[in-house]
Coordinates of N, CA and C in Angstrom, one line a residue:
X206 N -79.8 3.4 -28.6 CA -81.1 4.0 -28.4 C -81.5 3.9 -26.9
X207 N -82.4 4.7 -26.4 CA -82.8 4.7 -25.0 C -83.9 3.6 -24.9
X208 N -84.0 3.1 -23.7 CA -85.1 2.1 -23.4 C -86.4 2.8 -23.5
X209 N -87.4 2.1 -24.3 CA -88.7 2.7 -24.4 C -89.4 2.9 -23.1
X210 N -90.3 3.9 -23.0 CA -90.9 4.2 -21.8 C -91.6 3.0 -21.2
X211 N -91.4 2.8 -19.8 CA -92.0 1.8 -19.1 C -91.6 0.4 -19.5
X212 N -90.6 0.2 -20.3 CA -90.1 -1.1 -20.7 C -88.8 -1.4 -20.0
X213 N -88.9 -2.3 -19.0 CA -87.7 -2.5 -18.2 C -86.9 -3.7 -18.7
X214 N -85.6 -3.6 -18.5 CA -84.7 -4.7 -18.8 C -84.9 -5.7 -17.6
X215 N -85.4 -6.9 -17.9 CA -85.7 -7.9 -16.9 C -84.5 -8.5 -16.2
X216 N -84.7 -8.9 -14.9 CA -83.7 -9.7 -14.2 C -83.8 -11.1 -14.7
X217 N -82.8 -12.0 -14.3 CA -82.9 -13.4 -14.6 C -84.2 -14.0 -14.2
X218 N -84.7 -14.9 -15.0 CA -86.0 -15.6 -14.6 C -85.6 -17.0 -14.2
X219 N -86.4 -17.5 -13.3 CA -86.1 -18.8 -12.7 C -86.6 -19.9 -13.7
X220 N -87.6 -19.6 -14.6 CA -88.1 -20.5 -15.5 C -87.3 -20.5 -16.8
X221 N -87.6 -21.8 -16.9 CA -87.0 -21.9 -18.2 C -88.0 -21.6 -19.4
X222 N -84.1 -10.3 -44.7 CA -85.0 -11.3 -44.9 C -84.3 -12.2 -45.9
X223 N -83.4 -13.1 -44.6 CA -82.7 -14.0 -45.4 C -83.4 -15.4 -45.2
X224 N -83.1 -16.2 -46.1 CA -83.7 -17.5 -46.1 C -83.0 -18.4 -45.0
X225 N -83.8 -19.0 -44.2 CA -83.2 -19.9 -43.1 C -82.9 -21.2 -43.8
X226 N -81.6 -21.7 -43.5 CA -81.2 -23.0 -44.1 C -82.2 -24.1 -43.6
X227 N -82.5 -25.0 -44.5 CA -83.5 -26.1 -44.3 C -83.0 -26.9 -43.1
X228 N -83.9 -27.3 -42.2 CA -83.7 -28.2 -41.1 C -82.5 -27.7 -40.1
X229 N -82.2 -26.4 -40.2 CA -81.1 -25.9 -39.3 C -81.6 -25.8 -37.9
X230 N -80.8 -26.2 -36.9 CA -81.1 -26.1 -35.5 C -80.5 -24.8 -35.1
X231 N -81.3 -23.8 -34.8 CA -80.8 -22.4 -34.5 C -80.2 -22.4 -33.1
X232 N -78.9 -22.2 -33.0 CA -78.2 -22.3 -31.8 C -77.4 -21.0 -31.6
X233 N -77.4 -20.5 -30.4 CA -76.6 -19.3 -30.1 C -75.1 -19.6 -30.3
X234 N -74.3 -18.6 -30.6 CA -72.9 -18.7 -30.6 C -72.5 -19.1 -29.1
X235 N -71.2 -19.4 -28.9 CA -70.8 -19.9 -27.6 C -71.4 -19.0 -26.4
X236 N -72.2 -19.6 -25.6 CA -72.9 -18.8 -24.6 C -72.0 -18.6 -23.4
X237 N -72.0 -17.3 -22.9 CA -71.1 -17.0 -21.8 C -71.6 -17.5 -20.5
X238 N -70.7 -17.6 -19.5 CA -71.1 -18.0 -18.2 C -71.9 -17.0 -17.5
X239 N -72.4 -17.3 -16.3 CA -73.3 -16.3 -15.6 C -72.7 -15.0 -15.4
X240 N -71.4 -15.0 -15.0 CA -70.7 -13.7 -14.7 C -69.8 -13.4 -15.9
X241 N -70.2 -12.4 -16.6 CA -69.4 -12.0 -17.8 C -68.2 -11.2 -17.5
X242 N -67.1 -11.5 -18.1 CA -65.9 -10.7 -17.9 C -66.0 -9.5 -18.9
X243 N -65.1 -8.6 -18.9 CA -65.2 -7.4 -19.7 C -65.3 -7.7 -21.2
X244 N -64.5 -8.7 -21.7 CA -64.5 -9.1 -23.1 C -65.8 -9.7 -23.5
X245 N -66.4 -10.6 -22.6 CA -67.7 -11.2 -22.9 C -68.8 -10.2 -22.9
X246 N -68.7 -9.2 -22.0 CA -69.8 -8.2 -21.9 C -69.8 -7.4 -23.2
X247 N -68.7 -7.2 -23.9 CA -68.7 -6.5 -25.1 C -69.3 -7.3 -26.2
X248 N -69.1 -8.6 -26.2 CA -69.7 -9.5 -27.2 C -71.2 -9.8 -26.9
X249 N -71.6 -9.7 -25.7 CA -73.0 -10.0 -25.3 C -73.5 -8.8 -24.5
X250 N -73.7 -7.6 -25.2 CA -74.1 -6.4 -24.5 C -75.6 -6.4 -24.1
X251 N -75.9 -5.4 -23.3 CA -77.3 -5.1 -23.0 C -78.0 -4.9 -24.4
X252 N -79.2 -5.5 -24.5 CA -79.8 -5.5 -25.8 C -81.1 -4.7 -25.8
X253 N -81.1 -3.6 -26.5 CA -82.3 -2.7 -26.6 C -82.5 -2.4 -28.1
X254 N -83.6 -2.8 -28.6 CA -83.9 -2.7 -30.1 C -85.4 -2.3 -30.3
X255 N -85.6 -1.6 -31.4 CA -87.0 -1.4 -31.9 C -87.0 -2.0 -33.3
X256 N -88.1 -2.7 -33.6 CA -88.3 -3.3 -34.9 C -89.7 -3.1 -35.5
X257 N -89.7 -2.5 -36.7 CA -91.0 -2.3 -37.4 C -91.4 -3.5 -38.1
X258 N -92.7 -3.9 -38.0 CA -93.2 -5.1 -38.7 C -93.2 -4.8 -40.2
X259 N -93.2 -5.9 -41.0 CA -93.1 -5.7 -42.5 C -94.4 -5.1 -43.0
X260 N -95.5 -5.1 -42.3 CA -96.7 -4.5 -42.7 C -96.8 -3.0 -42.3
X261 N -95.8 -2.6 -41.5 CA -95.7 -1.2 -41.0 C -96.7 -0.8 -40.0
X262 N -97.4 -1.8 -39.4 CA -98.5 -1.4 -38.4 C -98.1 -1.6 -36.9
X263 N -96.9 -2.3 -36.7 CA -96.5 -2.5 -35.3 C -95.0 -2.2 -35.1
X264 N -94.7 -1.5 -34.1 CA -93.3 -1.4 -33.7 C -93.1 -2.2 -32.4
X265 N -92.1 -3.1 -32.5 CA -91.8 -4.0 -31.3 C -90.6 -3.5 -30.6
X266 N -90.7 -3.1 -29.4 CA -89.6 -2.7 -28.5 C -89.1 -3.9 -27.7
X267 N -87.8 -4.1 -27.7 CA -87.3 -5.3 -27.0 C -86.2 -4.8 -26.1
X268 N -86.1 -5.4 -24.9 CA -85.0 -5.0 -23.9 C -84.6 -6.3 -23.2
X269 N -83.3 -6.5 -23.1 CA -82.7 -7.6 -22.4 C -81.4 -7.2 -21.8
X270 N -81.0 -7.9 -20.7 CA -79.8 -7.5 -20.0 C -78.6 -8.2 -20.7
X271 N -77.4 -7.9 -20.2 CA -76.2 -8.5 -20.8 C -76.2 -10.0 -20.7
X272 N -75.7 -10.6 -21.8 CA -75.6 -12.1 -21.8 C -76.7 -12.8 -22.4
X273 N -77.7 -12.1 -22.9 CA -78.9 -12.7 -23.4 C -78.8 -12.9 -24.9
X274 N -78.3 -11.9 -25.6 CA -78.1 -11.9 -27.1 C -76.7 -11.5 -27.4
X275 N -76.1 -12.1 -28.4 CA -74.7 -11.6 -28.9 C -74.9 -10.3 -29.6
X276 N -73.7 -9.6 -29.7 CA -73.8 -8.3 -30.4 C -74.2 -8.5 -31.8
X277 N -74.7 -7.5 -32.4 CA -75.1 -7.5 -33.8 C -76.3 -8.4 -34.1
X278 N -77.1 -8.7 -33.1 CA -78.3 -9.5 -33.3 C -79.4 -8.6 -33.9
X279 N -80.0 -9.1 -34.9 CA -81.1 -8.4 -35.6 C -82.5 -8.8 -35.2
X280 N -83.3 -7.9 -34.9 CA -84.7 -8.1 -34.6 C -85.6 -8.1 -35.9
X281 N -86.4 -9.1 -36.1 CA -87.2 -9.2 -37.3 C -88.7 -9.4 -36.9
X282 N -89.6 -8.6 -37.4 CA -91.0 -8.7 -37.1 C -91.8 -8.9 -38.4
X283 N -92.6 -10.0 -38.5 CA -93.3 -10.2 -39.7 C -94.8 -10.5 -39.4
X284 N -95.7 -9.8 -40.1 CA -97.1 -10.0 -39.9 C -97.5 -11.4 -40.5
X285 N -98.4 -12.1 -39.8 CA -98.9 -13.4 -40.3 C -100.3 -13.1 -40.8
X286 N -100.5 -12.9 -42.1 CA -101.7 -12.5 -42.7 C -102.2 -13.5 -43.8
X287 N -103.5 -13.6 -44.0 CA -104.0 -14.4 -45.1 C -103.5 -13.9 -46.5
X288 N -103.1 -14.9 -47.3 CA -102.5 -14.6 -48.6 C -103.5 -15.0 -49.8
X289 N -103.5 -14.2 -50.8 CA -104.3 -14.5 -52.0 C -103.3 -15.2 -53.0
X290 N -103.2 -16.5 -52.8 CA -102.2 -17.3 -53.5 C -102.6 -17.4 -55.0
X291 N -103.9 -17.5 -55.3 CA -104.3 -17.6 -56.8 C -103.9 -16.3 -57.5
X292 N -104.1 -15.2 -56.9 CA -103.8 -13.9 -57.5 C -102.3 -13.8 -57.7
X293 N -101.5 -14.3 -56.8 CA -100.0 -14.2 -56.9 C -99.5 -15.1 -58.0
X294 N -100.1 -16.3 -58.0 CA -99.7 -17.2 -59.1 C -100.0 -16.8 -60.5
X295 N -101.1 -16.0 -60.6 CA -101.6 -15.5 -61.9 C -100.8 -14.2 -62.3
X296 N -100.1 -13.6 -61.4 CA -99.3 -12.4 -61.7 C -98.0 -12.7 -62.2
X297 N -97.7 -12.4 -63.4 CA -96.4 -12.7 -64.1 C -95.2 -12.0 -63.5
X298 N -95.5 -10.9 -62.8 CA -94.4 -10.1 -62.1 C -94.0 -10.7 -60.8
X299 N -94.8 -11.6 -60.3 CA -94.5 -12.3 -59.0 C -93.6 -13.5 -59.2
X300 N -92.5 -13.6 -58.6 CA -91.6 -14.7 -58.8 C -92.1 -16.0 -58.0
X301 N -91.5 -17.1 -58.4 CA -91.9 -18.4 -57.8 C -91.5 -18.4 -56.3
X302 N -90.3 -17.7 -56.0 CA -89.9 -17.6 -54.7 C -90.9 -16.8 -53.8
X303 N -91.4 -15.7 -54.4 CA -92.4 -14.9 -53.6 C -93.7 -15.7 -53.4
X304 N -94.1 -16.5 -54.4 CA -95.3 -17.4 -54.2 C -95.1 -18.4 -53.1
X305 N -93.9 -19.0 -53.1 CA -93.6 -20.0 -52.0 C -93.6 -19.4 -50.6
X306 N -93.1 -18.1 -50.6 CA -93.0 -17.4 -49.3 C -94.5 -17.1 -48.8
X307 N -95.3 -16.7 -49.8 CA -96.7 -16.4 -49.4 C -97.4 -17.7 -49.0
X308 N -97.1 -18.8 -49.6 CA -97.7 -20.1 -49.2 C -97.3 -20.5 -47.8
X309 N -96.1 -20.2 -47.4 CA -95.6 -20.5 -46.1 C -96.3 -19.6 -45.1
X310 N -96.5 -18.4 -45.4 CA -97.2 -17.5 -44.5 C -98.7 -17.9 -44.3
X311 N -99.3 -18.3 -45.4 CA -100.7 -18.8 -45.3 C -100.8 -20.1 -44.5
X312 N -99.8 -21.0 -44.6 CA -99.8 -22.2 -43.8 C -99.7 -21.8 -42.3
X313 N -98.9 -20.9 -42.0 CA -98.7 -20.5 -40.6 C -100.0 -19.8 -40.1
X314 N -100.6 -19.0 -40.9 CA -101.9 -18.3 -40.6 C -102.9 -19.4 -40.3
X315 N -103.0 -20.4 -41.1 CA -104.0 -21.4 -41.0 C -103.8 -22.2 -39.7
X316 N -102.5 -22.5 -39.4 CA -102.2 -23.2 -38.2 C -102.5 -22.5 -36.9
X317 N -102.2 -21.1 -37.0 CA -102.6 -20.3 -35.8 C -104.1 -20.3 -35.6
X318 N -104.8 -20.1 -36.7 CA -106.3 -20.0 -36.6 C -106.8 -21.3 -36.0
X319 N -106.3 -22.4 -36.5 CA -106.8 -23.7 -36.1 C -106.5 -24.0 -34.6
X320 N -105.3 -23.6 -34.2 CA -104.9 -23.8 -32.8 C -105.7 -22.9 -31.9
X321 N -106.1 -21.7 -32.3 CA -106.9 -20.8 -31.5 C -108.3 -21.5 -31.3
X322 N -108.8 -22.0 -32.4 CA -110.1 -22.7 -32.4 C -110.1 -23.9 -31.5
X323 N -109.0 -24.6 -31.5 CA -108.9 -25.8 -30.6 C -108.9 -25.4 -29.1
X324 N -108.3 -24.2 -28.8 CA -108.3 -23.8 -27.4 C -109.7 -23.4 -26.9
X325 N -110.6 -23.0 -27.9 CA -111.9 -22.6 -27.5 C -113.0 -23.7 -27.6
X326 N -112.5 -24.9 -28.0 CA -113.5 -26.0 -28.2 C -114.3 -26.4 -27.0
X327 N -113.7 -26.2 -25.8 CA -114.4 -26.6 -24.6 C -115.5 -25.7 -24.2
X328 N -115.6 -24.5 -24.7 CA -116.6 -23.6 -24.4 C -117.4 -23.2 -25.6
X329 N -118.5 -23.8 -25.8 CA -119.3 -23.7 -27.1 C -120.0 -22.3 -27.1
X330 N -120.1 -21.6 -26.0 CA -120.8 -20.3 -26.0 C -119.9 -19.2 -26.5
X331 N -118.6 -19.5 -26.6 CA -117.7 -18.4 -27.0 C -116.9 -18.8 -28.2
X332 N -116.3 -17.8 -28.9 CA -115.5 -18.1 -30.1 C -114.5 -17.0 -30.3
X333 N -113.5 -17.3 -31.1 CA -112.5 -16.3 -31.4 C -113.1 -15.4 -32.4
X334 N -113.4 -14.2 -32.0 CA -114.0 -13.2 -32.9 C -113.0 -12.7 -33.9
X335 N -111.7 -12.7 -33.6 CA -110.7 -12.2 -34.5 C -109.4 -12.2 -33.8
X336 N -108.3 -12.1 -34.6 CA -107.0 -12.1 -34.1 C -106.0 -11.4 -35.0
X337 N -104.9 -11.0 -34.4 CA -103.8 -10.4 -35.2 C -102.5 -11.2 -34.8
X338 N -101.7 -11.6 -35.7 CA -100.6 -12.5 -35.4 C -99.3 -11.9 -36.0
X339 N -98.2 -11.9 -35.2 CA -96.9 -11.4 -35.7 C -95.8 -12.4 -35.2
X340 N -94.9 -12.7 -36.1 CA -93.8 -13.5 -35.8 C -92.6 -12.6 -35.4
X341 N -92.1 -12.9 -34.2 CA -90.9 -12.1 -33.7 C -89.7 -13.0 -33.6
X342 N -88.6 -12.7 -34.3 CA -87.5 -13.5 -34.3 C -86.2 -12.7 -34.3
X343 N -85.1 -13.4 -33.9 CA -83.8 -12.8 -33.8 C -82.8 -13.5 -34.7
X344 N -81.9 -12.8 -35.4 CA -81.0 -13.4 -36.3 C -79.6 -12.8 -36.1
X345 N -78.6 -13.7 -36.3 CA -77.2 -13.2 -36.2 C -76.3 -13.9 -37.2
X346 N -75.1 -13.4 -37.4 CA -74.1 -14.0 -38.3 C -73.3 -14.9 -37.5
X347 N -73.0 -16.1 -38.0 CA -72.1 -17.1 -37.3 C -71.3 -17.8 -38.4
X348 N -70.2 -18.4 -38.0 CA -69.3 -19.1 -38.9 C -69.7 -20.5 -39.1
X349 N -69.8 -21.0 -40.3 CA -70.0 -22.4 -40.6 C -68.8 -23.2 -40.2
X350 N -69.0 -24.2 -39.3 CA -67.8 -25.0 -38.8 C -67.1 -25.7 -39.9
X351 N -67.9 -26.1 -41.0 CA -67.3 -27.0 -42.1 C -66.6 -26.1 -43.1
X352 N -67.2 -25.0 -43.5 CA -66.7 -24.2 -44.6 C -66.0 -23.0 -44.2
X353 N -66.2 -22.6 -42.9 CA -65.6 -21.3 -42.4 C -66.3 -20.1 -42.9
X354 N -67.4 -20.3 -43.7 CA -68.1 -19.1 -44.3 C -69.1 -18.6 -43.3
X355 N -69.4 -17.3 -43.4 CA -70.4 -16.7 -42.6 C -71.8 -17.0 -43.1
X356 N -72.7 -17.3 -42.1 CA -74.1 -17.6 -42.5 C -75.0 -16.9 -41.5
X357 N -76.2 -16.6 -41.9 CA -77.2 -16.0 -41.1 C -78.1 -17.0 -40.5
X358 N -78.2 -17.0 -39.2 CA -79.1 -18.0 -38.5 C -80.0 -17.4 -37.5
X359 N -81.2 -18.1 -37.3 CA -82.1 -17.6 -36.3 C -81.7 -18.1 -34.9
X360 N -81.8 -17.3 -33.9 CA -81.4 -17.7 -32.6 C -82.4 -17.4 -31.6
X361 N -82.3 -17.9 -30.4 CA -83.2 -17.7 -29.2 C -82.4 -17.0 -28.1
X362 N -83.0 -16.4 -27.2 CA -82.3 -15.8 -26.0 C -81.6 -16.9 -25.3
X363 N -80.6 -16.5 -24.5 CA -79.9 -17.5 -23.6 C -81.0 -18.1 -22.7
X364 N -80.9 -19.5 -22.5 CA -81.9 -20.2 -21.8 C -82.1 -19.7 -20.4
X365 N -83.4 -19.5 -20.0 CA -83.7 -19.1 -18.7 C -83.7 -17.6 -18.5
X366 N -83.4 -16.8 -19.5 CA -83.3 -15.3 -19.4 C -84.5 -14.7 -20.0
X367 N -85.2 -13.8 -19.2 CA -86.4 -13.2 -19.7 C -86.0 -12.0 -20.6
X368 N -86.9 -11.7 -21.6 CA -86.8 -10.6 -22.5 C -88.1 -9.8 -22.4
X369 N -88.0 -8.5 -22.2 CA -89.2 -7.6 -22.2 C -89.6 -7.2 -23.6
X370 N -90.9 -7.3 -23.9 CA -91.4 -6.9 -25.2 C -92.5 -6.0 -25.1
X371 N -92.6 -5.0 -25.9 CA -93.7 -4.1 -26.0 C -94.1 -4.0 -27.5
X372 N -95.3 -4.4 -27.8 CA -95.9 -4.2 -29.2 C -96.7 -2.9 -29.2
X373 N -96.3 -2.0 -30.0 CA -96.9 -0.7 -30.1 C -97.5 -0.5 -31.5
X374 N -98.9 -0.4 -31.5 CA -99.5 -0.3 -32.8 C -99.6 1.2 -33.3
X375 N -99.3 1.4 -34.6 CA -99.3 2.7 -35.1 C -100.7 3.4 -35.0
X376 N -101.7 2.5 -35.1 CA -103.1 3.0 -34.9 C -103.8 1.9 -34.1
X377 N -104.8 2.3 -33.2 CA -105.5 1.3 -32.4 C -106.0 0.2 -33.3
X378 N -105.7 -1.0 -33.0 CA -106.0 -2.2 -33.9 C -107.2 -3.0 -33.5
X379 N -107.9 -3.4 -34.5 CA -109.1 -4.3 -34.3 C -109.1 -5.2 -35.6
X380 N -109.2 -6.5 -35.4 CA -109.3 -7.4 -36.6 C -110.4 -7.1 -37.6
X381 N -110.1 -7.3 -38.9 CA -111.2 -7.0 -39.9 C -112.4 -7.8 -39.7
X382 N -112.3 -9.1 -39.1 CA -113.5 -9.9 -38.9 C -114.5 -9.2 -38.0
X383 N -114.0 -8.6 -36.9 CA -114.8 -7.9 -36.0 C -115.5 -6.7 -36.6
X384 N -114.7 -6.0 -37.4 CA -115.3 -4.8 -38.1 C -116.4 -5.2 -39.1
X385 N -116.2 -6.4 -39.7 CA -117.2 -6.9 -40.7 C -118.5 -7.3 -40.0
X386 N -118.3 -7.9 -38.8 CA -119.5 -8.3 -38.0 C -120.3 -7.1 -37.6
X387 N -119.6 -6.0 -37.2 CA -120.2 -4.8 -36.7 C -121.0 -4.1 -37.8
X388 N -120.7 -4.4 -39.1 CA -121.4 -3.8 -40.2 C -122.6 -4.5 -40.7
X389 N -122.8 -5.8 -40.1 CA -123.9 -6.6 -40.6 C -125.2 -6.2 -39.8
X390 N -126.3 -6.2 -40.5 CA -127.6 -5.9 -39.9 C -128.0 -7.0 -39.0
X391 N -128.4 -6.7 -37.8 CA -129.0 -7.7 -36.9 C -127.9 -8.6 -36.2
X392 N -126.6 -8.3 -36.4 CA -125.6 -9.1 -35.8 C -124.6 -8.1 -35.1
X393 N -124.2 -8.5 -33.9 CA -123.2 -7.8 -33.1 C -122.4 -8.8 -32.4
X394 N -121.2 -8.3 -31.9 CA -120.4 -9.2 -31.1 C -120.0 -8.5 -29.8
X395 N -120.1 -9.3 -28.8 CA -119.8 -8.9 -27.4 C -118.4 -9.5 -27.1
X396 N -117.4 -8.6 -27.0 CA -116.1 -9.1 -26.7 C -116.0 -9.4 -25.2
X397 N -115.6 -10.7 -24.9 CA -115.5 -11.1 -23.5 C -114.1 -10.8 -22.9
X398 N -113.1 -11.0 -23.7 CA -111.7 -10.6 -23.3 C -110.8 -10.6 -24.4
X399 N -109.6 -9.9 -24.2 CA -108.6 -9.8 -25.2 C -107.3 -10.4 -24.6
X400 N -106.6 -11.2 -25.3 CA -105.5 -11.9 -24.7 C -104.2 -11.8 -25.6
X401 N -103.1 -11.9 -25.0 CA -101.8 -12.1 -25.8 C -101.5 -13.6 -25.6
X402 N -101.3 -14.3 -26.8 CA -101.0 -15.7 -26.8 C -99.7 -16.0 -27.5
X403 N -98.9 -16.8 -26.9 CA -97.6 -17.2 -27.5 C -97.9 -18.5 -28.1
X404 N -97.7 -18.6 -29.5 CA -97.8 -19.8 -30.2 C -96.5 -20.5 -30.3
X405 N -96.3 -21.4 -29.3 CA -95.0 -22.2 -29.3 C -95.0 -23.4 -30.2
X406 N -93.9 -23.6 -30.9 CA -93.8 -24.8 -31.7 C -93.9 -26.0 -30.9
X407 N -94.7 -27.0 -31.4 CA -94.9 -28.2 -30.6 C -95.2 -29.4 -31.6
X408 N -94.4 -30.3 -31.7 CA -94.5 -31.4 -32.7 C -95.7 -32.4 -32.3
X409 N -96.1 -32.3 -31.0 CA -97.1 -33.3 -30.5 C -98.5 -32.8 -30.8
X410 N -98.7 -31.7 -31.4 CA -100.1 -31.2 -31.6 C -100.4 -31.3 -33.1
X411 N -101.7 -31.3 -33.5 CA -102.1 -31.4 -34.9 C -101.6 -30.2 -35.7
X412 N -101.5 -29.1 -35.1 CA -101.2 -27.9 -35.8 C -99.7 -27.6 -35.8
X413 N -98.9 -28.3 -35.0 CA -97.5 -28.0 -34.8 C -97.3 -26.9 -33.9
X414 N -98.4 -26.4 -33.3 CA -98.3 -25.2 -32.3 C -99.0 -25.6 -31.0
X415 N -98.6 -24.9 -30.0 CA -99.3 -25.0 -28.7 C -99.5 -23.6 -28.2
X416 N -100.8 -23.2 -28.0 CA -101.2 -21.9 -27.5 C -100.9 -21.7 -26.0
X417 N -100.2 -20.7 -25.6 CA -100.0 -20.4 -24.2 C -100.4 -19.0 -24.0
X418 N -101.4 -18.8 -23.2 CA -101.9 -17.4 -22.9 C -100.9 -16.8 -21.9
X419 N -100.5 -15.6 -22.2 CA -99.6 -14.9 -21.4 C -100.4 -14.1 -20.4
X420 N -100.7 -14.7 -19.2 CA -101.6 -14.1 -18.3 C -101.1 -12.8 -17.6
X421 N -99.8 -12.6 -17.6 CA -99.2 -11.4 -17.0 C -99.1 -10.3 -18.0
X422 N -99.5 -10.5 -19.3 CA -99.4 -9.4 -20.3 C -100.2 -8.2 -19.9
X423 N -99.7 -7.1 -20.2 CA -100.5 -5.8 -20.0 C -100.9 -5.3 -21.4
X424 N -102.2 -5.2 -21.5 CA -102.8 -4.7 -22.8 C -103.4 -3.4 -22.7
X425 N -103.0 -2.4 -23.5 CA -103.6 -1.1 -23.5 C -104.6 -1.1 -24.6
X426 N -105.9 -0.8 -24.3 CA -106.9 -0.8 -25.3 C -107.9 0.4 -25.1
X427 N -108.6 0.7 -26.1 CA -109.6 1.7 -26.1 C -110.9 1.2 -25.5
X428 N -111.9 2.0 -25.4 CA -113.2 1.6 -24.9 C -113.9 0.7 -25.9
X429 N -113.5 0.7 -27.1 CA -114.0 -0.1 -28.2 C -113.2 -1.3 -28.4
X430 N -112.4 -1.7 -27.4 CA -111.5 -2.9 -27.4 C -110.5 -2.9 -28.5
X431 N -110.2 -1.8 -29.0 CA -109.1 -1.7 -30.0 C -107.8 -1.7 -29.2
X432 N -106.8 -2.5 -29.7 CA -105.6 -2.6 -28.9 C -104.5 -1.6 -29.4
X433 N -103.9 -0.9 -28.4 CA -102.9 0.1 -28.7 C -101.5 -0.4 -28.4
X434 N -101.4 -1.1 -27.3 CA -100.1 -1.7 -26.9 C -100.3 -3.0 -26.2
X435 N -99.2 -3.8 -26.2 CA -99.2 -5.1 -25.5 C -97.8 -5.3 -24.9
X436 N -97.7 -5.5 -23.6 CA -96.4 -5.6 -23.0 C -96.3 -7.0 -22.3
X437 N -95.2 -7.7 -22.4 CA -95.1 -9.0 -21.8 C -93.6 -9.4 -21.7
X438 N -93.3 -10.4 -20.9 CA -91.9 -10.9 -20.8 C -91.9 -12.4 -21.1
X439 N -91.0 -12.8 -22.0 CA -90.9 -14.2 -22.4 C -89.4 -14.6 -22.5
X440 N -89.3 -16.0 -22.5 CA -87.9 -16.5 -22.6 C -87.6 -17.2 -24.0
X441 N -88.6 -17.2 -24.8 CA -88.4 -17.8 -26.2 C -89.3 -17.0 -27.1
X442 N -89.1 -17.2 -28.4 CA -89.8 -16.4 -29.4 C -90.3 -17.3 -30.6
X443 N -91.4 -16.9 -31.1 CA -92.0 -17.5 -32.3 C -93.2 -16.5 -32.7
X444 N -94.4 -17.1 -32.9 CA -95.5 -16.2 -33.2 C -96.3 -15.8 -32.0
X445 N -96.6 -14.5 -32.0 CA -97.4 -13.9 -30.9 C -98.7 -13.4 -31.4
X446 N -99.8 -13.8 -30.7 CA -101.1 -13.5 -31.2 C -101.9 -12.6 -30.2
X447 N -102.6 -11.6 -30.7 CA -103.5 -10.9 -29.9 C -104.9 -11.3 -30.4
X448 N -105.6 -12.0 -29.4 CA -106.9 -12.5 -29.8 C -108.1 -11.9 -29.1
X449 N -109.2 -11.7 -29.8 CA -110.4 -11.2 -29.2 C -111.4 -12.3 -29.1
X450 N -111.8 -12.6 -27.9 CA -112.8 -13.7 -27.7 C -114.1 -13.1 -27.4
X451 N -115.2 -13.6 -28.1 CA -116.5 -13.0 -27.9 C -117.6 -13.9 -28.1
X452 N -118.8 -13.3 -28.1 CA -120.1 -14.0 -28.3 C -120.8 -13.2 -29.4
X453 N -121.2 -13.9 -30.4 CA -122.0 -13.2 -31.5 C -123.4 -13.1 -31.0
X454 N -124.0 -12.0 -31.1 CA -125.4 -11.7 -30.7 C -126.3 -11.4 -31.9
X455 N -127.4 -12.0 -32.0 CA -128.3 -11.9 -33.1 C -129.6 -11.3 -32.7
X456 N -130.1 -10.2 -33.4 CA -131.3 -9.6 -33.0 C -132.4 -10.0 -34.0
X457 N -133.5 -10.4 -33.6 CA -134.6 -10.9 -34.4 C -135.7 -9.8 -34.6
X458 N -136.1 -9.6 -35.8 CA -137.2 -8.7 -36.1 C -138.5 -9.5 -36.1
X459 N -139.3 -9.3 -35.0 CA -140.5 -10.1 -34.9 C -141.6 -9.3 -35.5
X460 N -142.3 -9.9 -36.5 CA -143.4 -9.2 -37.2 C -144.7 -9.7 -36.5
X461 N -145.4 -8.8 -35.9 CA -146.7 -9.2 -35.2 C -147.7 -9.8 -36.2
X462 N -148.4 -10.8 -35.8 CA -149.4 -11.4 -36.6 C -150.6 -10.5 -36.7
X463 N -151.3 -10.6 -37.9 CA -152.5 -9.7 -38.1 C -153.7 -10.6 -38.0

């Protein structure tokens, strides 16, 4: 496929639905040297992919140069949404495996929400008005060293190599929380700014995540702060969040005394 419009394959950067096996350390197959020979270039080709999220609302365009991902790498995009666990457990047609998957998504959603709140704790005048979160990951087939059998593992780009990403929403997006505030009488929300945040895994935090604002991200939005696109370049992948920071405003109806 052709490279999506305005999405460039990045140069080297100076910085550094199958079940994933438990406790697996996702490692790339044998990583090639800086200068690829013809055979390596075939195994580690230029990588250009489009991936539709499992909720059907976002298409993620990805572009990387040779040597970043091995051939046949799959792009997977999953929405991190709140789950109705009680309803799923009460539904006889929902399997135990599906319930456990929903619980895992809910745990990730809660962790993202808490980490966002932690980042705003220093400024009491502002709050996270709403957010949308998507997990972007890459998977490939590799051979088990002990059994010789093929297994599917999650991988990261070659260390130090940038990957261009564009998130394109099927319809201009705004979190339900903000829509609900807008529908309340006497309450409005003034959006201060919209950010793209990379939720990196970090064992040293309470949530197991560390929020990193992608300050170079380009966000396409409407006059009503609905997001249409988000473009950024990163060297690692996990959960990416688009957050709306704002101030809730309350209007008081003052009844004159008689």
